[in-house]
Short mmCIF file of C-alpha atoms in Angstrom, two decimals:
data_model
loop_
_atom_site.label_atom_id
_atom_site.label_comp_id
_atom_site.label_asym_id
_atom_site.label_seq_id
_atom_site.Cartn_x
_atom_site.Cartn_y
_atom_site.Cartn_z
CA UNK A 26 56.11 50.43 -40.85
CA UNK A 27 51.82 49.95 -41.46
CA UNK A 28 51.30 53.28 -38.96
CA UNK A 29 53.64 55.07 -41.82
CA UNK A 30 50.36 55.52 -44.16
CA UNK A 31 48.17 56.59 -41.64
CA UNK A 32 50.55 59.50 -40.52
CA UNK A 33 50.87 60.43 -44.17
CA UNK A 34 46.90 60.31 -44.84
CA UNK A 35 46.72 64.40 -42.92
CA UNK A 36 49.28 65.75 -44.47
CA UNK A 37 47.83 64.49 -48.24
CA UNK A 38 44.58 65.60 -47.04
CA UNK A 39 45.95 68.92 -46.39
CA UNK A 40 47.65 69.27 -49.30
CA UNK A 41 44.11 68.93 -51.63
CA UNK A 42 42.55 71.75 -48.91
CA UNK A 43 42.57 75.26 -50.85
CA UNK A 44 41.73 79.11 -49.47
CA UNK A 45 38.43 80.79 -48.81
CA UNK A 46 36.97 81.36 -52.22
CA UNK A 47 37.15 85.40 -53.36
CA UNK A 48 33.31 85.75 -51.58
CA UNK A 49 33.97 84.28 -48.34
CA UNK A 50 36.96 86.82 -47.84
CA UNK A 51 34.90 89.69 -49.55
CA UNK A 52 32.04 89.22 -46.99
CA UNK A 53 34.44 88.83 -44.07
CA UNK A 54 33.90 93.52 -44.69
CA UNK A 55 29.79 93.05 -44.10
CA UNK A 56 29.53 95.82 -41.27
CA UNK A 57 32.57 97.40 -41.29
CA UNK A 58 33.13 100.86 -42.17
CA UNK A 59 34.37 102.42 -45.26
CA UNK A 60 37.47 103.70 -43.80
CA UNK A 61 38.25 99.65 -42.80
CA UNK A 62 37.11 98.78 -46.66
CA UNK A 63 39.43 101.40 -48.05
CA UNK A 64 42.44 100.55 -45.72
CA UNK A 65 41.63 96.57 -46.81
CA UNK A 66 40.86 96.67 -50.11
CA UNK A 67 42.37 100.10 -51.80
CA UNK A 68 41.26 103.57 -52.98
CA UNK A 69 38.63 102.40 -55.20
CA UNK A 70 38.26 103.34 -58.85
CA UNK A 71 35.00 104.74 -59.20
CA UNK A 72 32.15 105.74 -56.30
CA UNK A 73 28.09 106.42 -56.80
CA UNK A 74 25.64 107.81 -54.11
CA UNK A 75 22.44 107.63 -54.21
CA UNK A 76 19.09 107.13 -52.29
CA UNK A 77 21.56 108.04 -48.89
CA UNK A 78 23.71 104.75 -50.36
CA UNK A 79 27.24 105.02 -51.65
CA UNK A 80 28.41 102.62 -53.78
CA UNK A 81 32.55 101.91 -54.14
CA UNK A 82 33.65 99.40 -57.47
CA UNK A 83 37.16 98.19 -57.29
CA UNK A 84 38.80 96.52 -60.03
CA UNK A 85 40.89 93.15 -59.80
CA UNK A 86 42.80 91.76 -62.16
CA UNK A 87 44.39 88.33 -63.11
CA UNK A 88 47.25 87.11 -65.42
CA UNK A 89 46.63 83.45 -66.03
CA UNK A 90 48.80 81.51 -68.62
CA UNK A 91 46.15 79.21 -70.95
CA UNK A 92 47.37 77.11 -73.86
CA UNK A 93 47.67 77.90 -77.49
CA UNK A 94 45.70 74.95 -80.36
CA UNK A 95 47.96 74.00 -82.37
CA UNK A 96 46.76 74.42 -86.05
CA UNK A 97 48.77 71.54 -87.91
CA UNK A 98 46.94 69.28 -85.47
CA UNK A 99 46.81 65.42 -87.20
CA UNK A 100 49.32 66.04 -90.18
CA UNK A 101 51.89 64.29 -88.33
CA UNK A 102 53.46 64.50 -84.77
CA UNK A 103 57.33 65.57 -85.77
CA UNK A 104 56.52 68.41 -87.69
CA UNK A 105 58.50 71.42 -86.85
CA UNK A 106 56.02 73.55 -84.46
CA UNK A 107 57.88 76.57 -83.29
CA UNK A 108 55.22 77.64 -81.21
CA UNK A 109 54.82 74.95 -79.06
CA UNK A 110 57.24 76.23 -76.14
CA UNK A 111 55.67 79.70 -77.06
CA UNK A 112 53.35 80.35 -73.57
CA UNK A 113 50.24 82.53 -73.89
CA UNK A 114 48.56 84.90 -71.31
CA UNK A 115 44.89 85.91 -71.13
CA UNK A 116 44.08 89.58 -68.60
CA UNK A 117 41.05 88.66 -66.02
CA UNK A 118 38.80 91.12 -65.00
CA UNK A 119 36.78 90.96 -61.65
CA UNK A 120 34.81 94.32 -61.00
CA UNK A 121 34.01 94.66 -56.98
CA UNK A 122 31.36 97.01 -55.76
CA UNK A 123 30.52 97.50 -52.51
CA UNK A 124 26.98 98.95 -50.86
CA UNK A 125 27.32 100.71 -48.15
CA UNK A 126 25.12 102.67 -46.05
CA UNK A 127 25.39 105.41 -43.16
CA UNK A 128 28.79 104.70 -44.06
CA UNK A 129 28.98 100.91 -43.61
CA UNK A 130 29.16 98.20 -45.72
CA UNK A 131 26.18 96.46 -46.94
CA UNK A 132 26.51 94.13 -49.37
CA UNK A 133 28.45 93.50 -52.59
CA UNK A 134 28.40 91.79 -55.99
CA UNK A 135 31.24 90.48 -58.16
CA UNK A 136 31.17 90.70 -61.91
CA UNK A 137 32.94 89.23 -64.80
CA UNK A 138 34.75 86.51 -65.48
CA UNK A 139 37.99 86.84 -63.32
CA UNK A 140 35.72 86.56 -60.11
#
């Protein structure tokens, strides 16, 4: 019976593991062609060319649930508050810009609160 905690340890540690970050996932595109980038990311929303470099911008939007403050906090716990169960949502945006030279991804930058 003592071996049970030892057997559960990998499961507990595995539950705490998180996947790769956005930067780690996007770094896989470094060195790839423009076609591979568009194939993986979709059609860019903007593009710009200057001094032999091409910049492709992609938008990423996520919706997250946020908690609403209770305006009657401190006026009694049992006060009627119909908005307590009303969820609130916020949209977070992340602009991802890839820099390409000779049709190969050179670098990328992230900008926004959703990155």
